């Protein structure tokens, strides 16, 4: 297995894209308290910053995946990276929450770069190099996230969140230029038309569902708004299925899901993504919340705590590709799932200090490339060449869906099990000289329950993975 000159450059560009997108998406993670003040709003309204990005990213992944199959993957990659660069340029100049939410919605289009990159690898790389290439690109997810948590937190803490965007402008423009100069256009085309009715029903269904899942903890899960949104979303999903089954040229060929491996790998993506995000949403509070519920670490220190995990993910990503080449993607995926289960068990029993959490999160970092490489290699190898774009876009939708389930469940548990912490004293009057200032944070018990649910999710993932048929890369057969 050896990469030629073009393949090395192409992997570099796509790895650069992965690092950039994940860096930018995590660089503002520490900034919500400041944004609440800058935009004169509350956390309920600010949550739309994430919701808008998720909706746009999920919808864009499917649509641009389909367009890539029709018009060319490089063309769509350039359009997506160009739109993304524009969002970065204007992001730091937002002067109101409404404007910033709109910019974040445009920025969400960048999420489509991941399925487009994996599709380009499938088309332009030889069978003996695909697995390692997918591993290298997949490993950049953790690297970019780590860079965002550390460097982004430093910039935000010292110069303001706006400068996170300003400093990313030349990098985003560089990605567009490099992609235009380096990447080759794929020769595969699907001679079909856009299914506009299917597109409309799917976009509306996905949008309503993601709004309900992301806003449920603020509006109330039993509120009329959330229940109505979920009900309408399900109804539109059934309409979408009927439309696609009768369409001559459907947006998503539902026959893809009749393939055992493609169906199972998309279900696995939901649970595996949820499992990862249970950890993402609990480790920062554990580190940053005040004692005795947390360790009172700074934002930058919290980012540095996760740095070993990201470095491990980047270093081991090529090895995950090599393992896939030798043992098949199902074996690689099983390794990733077992490591994730170990990470959850470790966090359940071993989270007494920041160093212990670093150890636990490092196991998670080690698991990520194995899980991602296994999933994406099964998907692209099982999908017909003229449908790889829409298939990877569809998988991005399932992974995004899983990533919204985790914070929704974790949010409910964290609100249900809280512990009061005395943050200071204010002068009282009369017989009470001082009045304690008490703020409530997620309790240690809440994290234990979240990790138990995470283990359950991963055990379900394990069961579905064992039901997969493995792929023998050398023989190009399904075993």
Steps between C-alpha positions, in 0.01 A plus 500: 500500500654829385351843426598675179582870485144612428351282772737649758400854402129412494516340845679812626223727370218287641677455834548878508125541441420264789731684739362840394132409536542335840730778624247767410210303649674458836684833524185678625396224743629701802330822384123467581521695831666790315255479208206519740634836617606628156163420337291589809323165491461177700618142455164392360531738203874441469439127452374587150863563407557124524155403370537707182839347430375143552195546279701659220779244524268200501294620205806618304676165538213318330434758228862565405566127510230454237621798295854362513383175344334699219736792432835394646648471845779755456250763379282447806801496732608839363150646535471373857847619603436838332171552684669389821779755452244779453329402827836513681577843352176649631473297823711731716310810387153388613344784699183322610392149592269474197787581264732255675242219483457566126879488451518176696232351274715587196805366682322167549533438125866422574398176668439360151877504442535175697276278284638667186858428609421135571327474162801646321726246669270219391511617137861609460698252712588140425339226712823430689535866609138592584498372859817682608392821322164489679686445826726803454210731412282356777773557757504874431160535668653455845805710412294797387274476804799497734657799327173689532463421870855614578593775252140614452449520876820703540400750230145526632614544858756771420366679190130413469308239301486731197875455451453124480321570172736777385811283542333212311429707185837445322488129585150458351605685183814287476287184507290621206809588295675171576189297417463682167866441407554147631181294483394322182144467384345158538406328175191334646162662427141405572282596203194599706295806590441657840199364688364833625193360678712247687754771579233731645334235717834372633636847577181597682486175695866518605474869592196451725651195668833668575323808636296279734804301619726801552239726663318236706697566819412871479137476387418187698483149352127476569420845361251529215768655277745208533234230470349672193836540330587133551157385381515714184858388436401131518202559271722674244752218524230249401400729213865518393527120497186472285630768263839331467349156440297638208756742356681405179813680616480523884713730712605201710479158345330308781622182334838589649353425842392158377868409510561336836832672561390847390186484716689372805790745464259795500327370813842444657594859412209630709598312815877537456467876447274527805753310708782737404293810567401378847867539584545830315218661696606375845878533512507886477251548790690246710818699453368856510214493755601618849584260782354274632306412181797573273866595514477872425751488215534783249373474143854471364594234754190304410604514136852382584350210695342374179814556293650150555177343373515700178868429444437128548215513249718667237797267554297178496275592204737358234535180704121469504512514121771234485305278737194540278706398199619182673203395716206675337295801616270305733798392711627860513156624604483236776835620636367857509179400679682293763734792571204737534331266748824488701510883496146519643574242768818689590311827534236332716757368749805721446430873497644612832721775355590673174783258425263203530265666252795554265572126518136413429461746214823369346336160465213670320745678270663168423161350407383772262705424187425128523125560523492764226726313259297183546169675438601703195685212331204265530274772362705604197598145407138380507355798310488506116745753352230728360328529841796549734434873544140469612579190708773676702274804532223279635745349750596851611130557573483191722816603684365851555176352626697296753696808604174681587358208700796495740482862624120477520517197732800636691326837544192340655714299744722796591194712578334219699803428722665819623702612799522845648839666536572807712686741273531784752330713761310825471424739788173423677302701750378466856586169664643356175830676429572310180287323242659217299491522119398152386511377142393154387714275283468142371577263788743210501197269489381654171831419329484141625153456346617654171794260477275203571271607214807548280612144574152373409512690169839350420386148586219548248762622252705188571202272432431664162869489409518127564211461255702665220653300220873567487670619181815330376689781326748275326241266361245782453232277647252516782548223755 
